[in-house]
mmCIF file of C-alpha atoms in Angstrom:
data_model
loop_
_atom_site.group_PDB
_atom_site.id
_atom_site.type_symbol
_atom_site.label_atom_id
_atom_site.label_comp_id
_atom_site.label_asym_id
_atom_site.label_seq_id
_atom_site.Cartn_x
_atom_site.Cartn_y
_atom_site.Cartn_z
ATOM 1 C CA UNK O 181 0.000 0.000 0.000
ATOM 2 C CA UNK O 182 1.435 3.317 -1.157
ATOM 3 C CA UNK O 183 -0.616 5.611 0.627
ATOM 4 C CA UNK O 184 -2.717 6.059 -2.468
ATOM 5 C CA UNK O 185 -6.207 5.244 -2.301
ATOM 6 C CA UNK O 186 -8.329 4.873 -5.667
ATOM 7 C CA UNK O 187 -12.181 4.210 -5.339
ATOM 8 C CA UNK O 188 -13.748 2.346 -7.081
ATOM 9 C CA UNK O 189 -11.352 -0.274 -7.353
ATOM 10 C CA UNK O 190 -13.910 -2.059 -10.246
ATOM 11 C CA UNK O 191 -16.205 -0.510 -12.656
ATOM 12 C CA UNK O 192 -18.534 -1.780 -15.453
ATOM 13 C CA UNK O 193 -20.578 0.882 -17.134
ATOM 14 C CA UNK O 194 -22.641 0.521 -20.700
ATOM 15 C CA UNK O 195 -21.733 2.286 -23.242
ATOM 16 C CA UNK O 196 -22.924 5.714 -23.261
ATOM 17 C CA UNK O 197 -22.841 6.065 -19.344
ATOM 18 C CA UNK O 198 -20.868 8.818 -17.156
ATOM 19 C CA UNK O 199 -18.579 7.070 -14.758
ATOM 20 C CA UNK O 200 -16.271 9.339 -11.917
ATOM 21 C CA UNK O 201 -13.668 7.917 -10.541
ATOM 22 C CA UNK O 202 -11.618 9.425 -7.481
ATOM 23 C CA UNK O 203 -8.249 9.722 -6.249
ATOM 24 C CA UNK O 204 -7.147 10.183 -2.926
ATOM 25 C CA UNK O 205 -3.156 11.275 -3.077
ATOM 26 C CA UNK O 206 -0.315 11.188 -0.159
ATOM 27 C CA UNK O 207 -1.731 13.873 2.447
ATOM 28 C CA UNK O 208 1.332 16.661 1.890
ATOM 29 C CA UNK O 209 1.937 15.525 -1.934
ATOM 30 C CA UNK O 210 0.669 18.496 -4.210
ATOM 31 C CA UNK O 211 1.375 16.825 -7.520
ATOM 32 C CA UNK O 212 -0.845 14.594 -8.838
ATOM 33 C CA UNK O 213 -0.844 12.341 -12.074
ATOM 34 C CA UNK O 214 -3.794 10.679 -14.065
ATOM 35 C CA UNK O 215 -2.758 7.954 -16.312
ATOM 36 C CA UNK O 216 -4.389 4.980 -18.096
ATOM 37 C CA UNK O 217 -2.694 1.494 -19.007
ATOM 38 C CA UNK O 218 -4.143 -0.910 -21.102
ATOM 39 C CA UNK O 219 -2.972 -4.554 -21.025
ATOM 40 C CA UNK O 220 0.657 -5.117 -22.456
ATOM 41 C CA UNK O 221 1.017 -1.441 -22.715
ATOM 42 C CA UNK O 222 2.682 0.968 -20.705
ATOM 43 C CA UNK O 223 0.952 3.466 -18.309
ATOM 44 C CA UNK O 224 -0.128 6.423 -21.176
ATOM 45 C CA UNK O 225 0.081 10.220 -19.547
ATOM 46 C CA UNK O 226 -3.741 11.679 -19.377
ATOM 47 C CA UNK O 227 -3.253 14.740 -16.627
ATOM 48 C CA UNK O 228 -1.454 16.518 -14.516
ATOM 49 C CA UNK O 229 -2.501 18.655 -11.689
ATOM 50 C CA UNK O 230 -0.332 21.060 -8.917
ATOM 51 C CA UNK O 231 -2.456 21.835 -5.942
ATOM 52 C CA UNK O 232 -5.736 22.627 -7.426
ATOM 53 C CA UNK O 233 -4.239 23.864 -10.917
ATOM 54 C CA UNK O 234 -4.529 21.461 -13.832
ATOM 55 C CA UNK O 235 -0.733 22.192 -15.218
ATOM 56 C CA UNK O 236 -0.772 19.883 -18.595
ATOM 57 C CA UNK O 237 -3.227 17.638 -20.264
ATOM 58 C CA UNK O 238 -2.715 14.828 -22.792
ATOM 59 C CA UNK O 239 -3.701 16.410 -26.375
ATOM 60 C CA UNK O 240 -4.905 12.647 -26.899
ATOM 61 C CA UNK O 241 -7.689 12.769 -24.134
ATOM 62 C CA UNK O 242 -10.740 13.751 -25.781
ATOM 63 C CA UNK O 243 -13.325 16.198 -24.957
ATOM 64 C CA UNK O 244 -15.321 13.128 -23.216
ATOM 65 C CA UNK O 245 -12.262 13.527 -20.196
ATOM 66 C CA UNK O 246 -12.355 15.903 -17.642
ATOM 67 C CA UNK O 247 -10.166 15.884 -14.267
ATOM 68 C CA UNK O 248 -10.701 18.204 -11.453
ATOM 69 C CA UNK O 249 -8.773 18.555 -8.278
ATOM 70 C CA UNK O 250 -10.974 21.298 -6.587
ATOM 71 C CA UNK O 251 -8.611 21.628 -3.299
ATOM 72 C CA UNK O 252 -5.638 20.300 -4.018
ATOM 73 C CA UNK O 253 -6.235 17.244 -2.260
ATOM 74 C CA UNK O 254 -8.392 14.390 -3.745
ATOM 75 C CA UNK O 255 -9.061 14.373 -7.650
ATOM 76 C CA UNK O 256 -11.976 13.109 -9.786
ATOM 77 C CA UNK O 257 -11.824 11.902 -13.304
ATOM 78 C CA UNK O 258 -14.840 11.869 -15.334
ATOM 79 C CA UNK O 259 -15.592 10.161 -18.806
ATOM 80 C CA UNK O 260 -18.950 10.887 -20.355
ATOM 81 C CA UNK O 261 -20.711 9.385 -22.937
ATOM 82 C CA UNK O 262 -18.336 5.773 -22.010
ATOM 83 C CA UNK O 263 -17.340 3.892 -25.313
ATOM 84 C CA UNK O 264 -15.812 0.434 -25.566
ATOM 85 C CA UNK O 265 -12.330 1.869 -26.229
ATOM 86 C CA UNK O 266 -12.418 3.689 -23.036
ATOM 87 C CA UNK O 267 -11.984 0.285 -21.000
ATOM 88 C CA UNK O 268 -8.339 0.245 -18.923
ATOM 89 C CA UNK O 269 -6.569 0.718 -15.946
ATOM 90 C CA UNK O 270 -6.904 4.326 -15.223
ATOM 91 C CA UNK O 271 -4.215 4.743 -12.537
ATOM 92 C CA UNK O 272 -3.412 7.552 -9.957
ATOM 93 C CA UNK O 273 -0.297 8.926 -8.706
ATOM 94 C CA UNK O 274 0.781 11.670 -6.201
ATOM 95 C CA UNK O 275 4.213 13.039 -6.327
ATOM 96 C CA UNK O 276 5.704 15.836 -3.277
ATOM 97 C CA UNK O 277 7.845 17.559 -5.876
ATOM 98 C CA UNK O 278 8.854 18.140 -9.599
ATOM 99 C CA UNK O 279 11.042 15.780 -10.874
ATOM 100 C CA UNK O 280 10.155 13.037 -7.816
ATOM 101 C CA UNK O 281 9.000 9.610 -7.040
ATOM 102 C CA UNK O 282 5.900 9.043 -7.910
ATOM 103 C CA UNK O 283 3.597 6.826 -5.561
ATOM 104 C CA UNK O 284 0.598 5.067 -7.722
ATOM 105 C CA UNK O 285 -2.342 3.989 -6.333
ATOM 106 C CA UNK O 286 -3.894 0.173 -7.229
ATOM 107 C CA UNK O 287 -5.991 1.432 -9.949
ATOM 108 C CA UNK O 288 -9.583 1.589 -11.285
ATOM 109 C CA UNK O 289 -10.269 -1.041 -13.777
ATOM 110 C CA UNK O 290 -13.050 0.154 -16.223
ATOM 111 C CA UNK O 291 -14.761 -2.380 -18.333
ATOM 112 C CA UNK O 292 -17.191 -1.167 -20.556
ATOM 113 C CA UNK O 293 -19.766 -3.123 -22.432
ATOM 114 C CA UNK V 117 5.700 13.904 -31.205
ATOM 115 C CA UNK V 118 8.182 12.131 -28.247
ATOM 116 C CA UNK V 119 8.475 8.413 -28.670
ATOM 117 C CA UNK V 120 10.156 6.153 -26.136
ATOM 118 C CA UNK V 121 10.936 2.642 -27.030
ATOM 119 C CA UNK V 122 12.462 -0.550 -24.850
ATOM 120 C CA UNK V 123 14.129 -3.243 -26.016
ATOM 121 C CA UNK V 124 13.151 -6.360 -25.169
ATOM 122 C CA UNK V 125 9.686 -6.347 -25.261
ATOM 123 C CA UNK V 126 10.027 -9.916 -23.216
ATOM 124 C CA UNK V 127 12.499 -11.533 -21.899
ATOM 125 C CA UNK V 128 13.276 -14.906 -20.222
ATOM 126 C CA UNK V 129 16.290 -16.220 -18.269
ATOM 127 C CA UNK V 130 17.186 -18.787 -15.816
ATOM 128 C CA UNK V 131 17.562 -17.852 -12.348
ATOM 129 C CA UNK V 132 21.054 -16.768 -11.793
ATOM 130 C CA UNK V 133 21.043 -15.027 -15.316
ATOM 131 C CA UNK V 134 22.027 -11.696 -16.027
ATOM 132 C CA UNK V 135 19.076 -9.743 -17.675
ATOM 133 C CA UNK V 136 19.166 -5.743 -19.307
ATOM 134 C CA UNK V 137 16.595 -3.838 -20.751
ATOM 135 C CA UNK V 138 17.216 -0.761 -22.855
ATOM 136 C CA UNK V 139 15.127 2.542 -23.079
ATOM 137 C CA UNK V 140 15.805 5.015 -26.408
ATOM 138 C CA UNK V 141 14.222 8.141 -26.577
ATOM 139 C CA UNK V 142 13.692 10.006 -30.075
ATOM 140 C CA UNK V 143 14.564 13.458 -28.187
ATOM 141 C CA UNK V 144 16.835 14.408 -26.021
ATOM 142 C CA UNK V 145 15.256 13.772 -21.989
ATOM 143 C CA UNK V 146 15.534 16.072 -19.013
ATOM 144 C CA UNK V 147 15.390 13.099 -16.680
ATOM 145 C CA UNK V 148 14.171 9.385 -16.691
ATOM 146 C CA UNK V 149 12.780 7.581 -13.846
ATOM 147 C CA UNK V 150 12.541 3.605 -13.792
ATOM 148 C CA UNK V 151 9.230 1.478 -12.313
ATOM 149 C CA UNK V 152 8.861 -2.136 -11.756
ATOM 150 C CA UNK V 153 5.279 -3.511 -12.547
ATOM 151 C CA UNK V 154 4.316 -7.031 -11.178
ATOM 152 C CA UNK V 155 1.467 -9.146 -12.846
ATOM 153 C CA UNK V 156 -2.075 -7.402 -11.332
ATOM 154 C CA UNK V 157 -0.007 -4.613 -9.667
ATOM 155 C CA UNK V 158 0.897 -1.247 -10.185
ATOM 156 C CA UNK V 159 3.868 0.346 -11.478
ATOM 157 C CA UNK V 160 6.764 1.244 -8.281
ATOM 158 C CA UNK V 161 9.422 3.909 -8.148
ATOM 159 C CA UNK V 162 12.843 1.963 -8.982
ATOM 160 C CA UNK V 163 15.253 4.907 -9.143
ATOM 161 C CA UNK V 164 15.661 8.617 -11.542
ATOM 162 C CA UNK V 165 18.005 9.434 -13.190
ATOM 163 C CA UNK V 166 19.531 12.889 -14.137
ATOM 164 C CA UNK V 167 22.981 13.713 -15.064
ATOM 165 C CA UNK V 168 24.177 12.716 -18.248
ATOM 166 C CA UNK V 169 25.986 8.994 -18.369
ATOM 167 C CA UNK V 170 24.961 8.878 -14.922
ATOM 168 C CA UNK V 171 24.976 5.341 -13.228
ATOM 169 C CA UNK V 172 22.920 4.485 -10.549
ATOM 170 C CA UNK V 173 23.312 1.004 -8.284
ATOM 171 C CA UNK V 174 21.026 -0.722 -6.242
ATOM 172 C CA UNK V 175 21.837 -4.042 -5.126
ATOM 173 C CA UNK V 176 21.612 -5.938 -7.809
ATOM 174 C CA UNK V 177 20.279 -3.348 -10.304
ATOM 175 C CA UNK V 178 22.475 -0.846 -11.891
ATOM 176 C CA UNK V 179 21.022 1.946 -13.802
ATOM 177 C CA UNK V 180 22.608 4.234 -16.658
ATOM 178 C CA UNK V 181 21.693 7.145 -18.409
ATOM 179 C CA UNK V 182 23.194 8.000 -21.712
ATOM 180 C CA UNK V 183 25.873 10.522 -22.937
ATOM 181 C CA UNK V 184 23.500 12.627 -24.849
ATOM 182 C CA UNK V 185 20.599 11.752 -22.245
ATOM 183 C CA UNK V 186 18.501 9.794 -25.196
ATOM 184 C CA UNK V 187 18.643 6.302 -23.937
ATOM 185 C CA UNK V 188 18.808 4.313 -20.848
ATOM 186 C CA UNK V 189 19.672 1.434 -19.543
ATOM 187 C CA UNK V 190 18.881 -1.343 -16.096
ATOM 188 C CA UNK V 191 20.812 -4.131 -15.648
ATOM 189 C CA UNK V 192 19.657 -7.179 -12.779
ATOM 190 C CA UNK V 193 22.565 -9.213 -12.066
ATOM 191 C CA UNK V 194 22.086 -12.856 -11.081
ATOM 192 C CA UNK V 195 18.206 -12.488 -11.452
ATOM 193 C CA UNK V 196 15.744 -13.853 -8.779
ATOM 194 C CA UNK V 197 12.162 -15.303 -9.314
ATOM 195 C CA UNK V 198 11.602 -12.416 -7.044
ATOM 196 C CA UNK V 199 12.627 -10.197 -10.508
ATOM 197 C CA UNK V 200 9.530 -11.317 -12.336
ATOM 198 C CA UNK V 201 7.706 -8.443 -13.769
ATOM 199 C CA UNK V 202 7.416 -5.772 -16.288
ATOM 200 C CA UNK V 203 9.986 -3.025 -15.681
ATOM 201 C CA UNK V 204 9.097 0.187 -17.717
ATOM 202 C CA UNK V 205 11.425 3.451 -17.918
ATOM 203 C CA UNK V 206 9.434 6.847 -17.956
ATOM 204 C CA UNK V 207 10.982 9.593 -19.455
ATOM 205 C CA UNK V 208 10.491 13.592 -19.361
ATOM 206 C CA UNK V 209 11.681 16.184 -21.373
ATOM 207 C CA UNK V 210 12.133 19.988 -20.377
ATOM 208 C CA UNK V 211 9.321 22.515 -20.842
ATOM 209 C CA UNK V 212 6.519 19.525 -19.835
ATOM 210 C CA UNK V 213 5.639 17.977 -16.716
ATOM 211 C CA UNK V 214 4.380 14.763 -17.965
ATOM 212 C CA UNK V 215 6.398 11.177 -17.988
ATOM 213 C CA UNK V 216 6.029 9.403 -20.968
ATOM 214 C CA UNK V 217 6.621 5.598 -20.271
ATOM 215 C CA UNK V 218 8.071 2.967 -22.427
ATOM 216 C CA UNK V 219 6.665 0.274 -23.839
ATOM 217 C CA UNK V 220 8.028 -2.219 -21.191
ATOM 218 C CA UNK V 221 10.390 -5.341 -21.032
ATOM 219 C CA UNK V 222 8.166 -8.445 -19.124
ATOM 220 C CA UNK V 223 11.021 -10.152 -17.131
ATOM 221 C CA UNK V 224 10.359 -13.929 -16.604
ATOM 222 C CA UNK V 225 12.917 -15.969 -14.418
ATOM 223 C CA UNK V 226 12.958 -19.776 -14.430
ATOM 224 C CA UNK V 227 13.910 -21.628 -11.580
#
């Protein structure tokens, strides 16, 4: 256990649904990381955040993605309007400082039918 | 756009075997970090690395950046079934905040 909490841990959605997932980062960590891994692939960047202040977003994450982190502490990570292709790992991470370890949490694994 | 590629993409020894995995970057990197993914798991901090032809040890593993800060290298000595996994670099370049992983060696080790 890192210290980073992901909840759920499991989701199945149809397609077409909203799901949210949240992130819960390392208490004094301000950085935080979205990223999404799909089997046999490495994890692929989707957002970053400082405090409260999305810094950077993947130009690959469609308008269907939106992250907020509304006090710099946990983050949410929205997809509407699901599709099949949207099914992965989407992983958290929390990071105390540019350039540091970052700590990933276990994971939400969305399966969409 | 940045592309970062490892070599192999799997690889299996016998235990006691040496094993390396190589990480090349199409643009020059600020600084690369190195994570170790077991089967269902998620990806751990190995090590970063940030100094040009810098070499890092830990135990067994031994880490090296490049010259010219495009490629990287970690190197398991005498590998353990305790090795088993998928070890990714993640790489960063300056003016950008995000890590863009590789593709990933998948270690096996047979006893």
């Amino acid at each position: 256990d890192t210290g980073v909490s992901q909840d759920p841990r499991h989701k199945i959605t149809k397609r077409g649904q909203n799901v949210t997932f949240r992130c819960d980062p390392i208490s004094e960590h301000n950085r935080l990381y979205w990223y999404r891994q799909t089997l046999g692939q490495g994890p692929e960047f989707l957002t970053y955040f400082q405090n409260e202040a999305q810094l950077e977003k993947s130009r690959l994450l469609s308008d269907r993605f939106s992250a907020e982190r509304p006090k710099g502490s946990f983050s949410t990570l929205e997809i509407q309007r699901t599709e099949q292709g949207d099914s992965a790992m989407y992983l958290c991470a929390s990071s105390p400082a540019e350039n540091s370890v970052k700590y990933f949490g276990p994971g939400t694994r969305l399966t969409v039918l | 756009g940045q592309q970062v590629m490892q070599i192999p993409q799997y690889q299996h020894v016998q235990e006691g075997e040496d094993f390396t995995t190589y990480c090349n970057s199409s643009t020059t990197l600020s600084n690369i970090q190195w994570y170790k993914q077991r089967p269902g798991g998620h990806p751990v901090f190995l090590i970063q690395l940030v100094k040009s032809g810098e070499v890092k040890k830990q135990k067994r593993l031994t880490f090296q950046f490049g010259e010219a800060k495009k490629n990287s290298s970690l190197h398991i000595t005498a590998t353990q079934t305790t090795d088993v996994g998928t070890y990714f670099c993640a790489a960063r370049t300056s003016g950008t905040y995000k890590y863009i992983f590789g593709t990933g060696t998948r270690l096996k080790v047979l006893a």
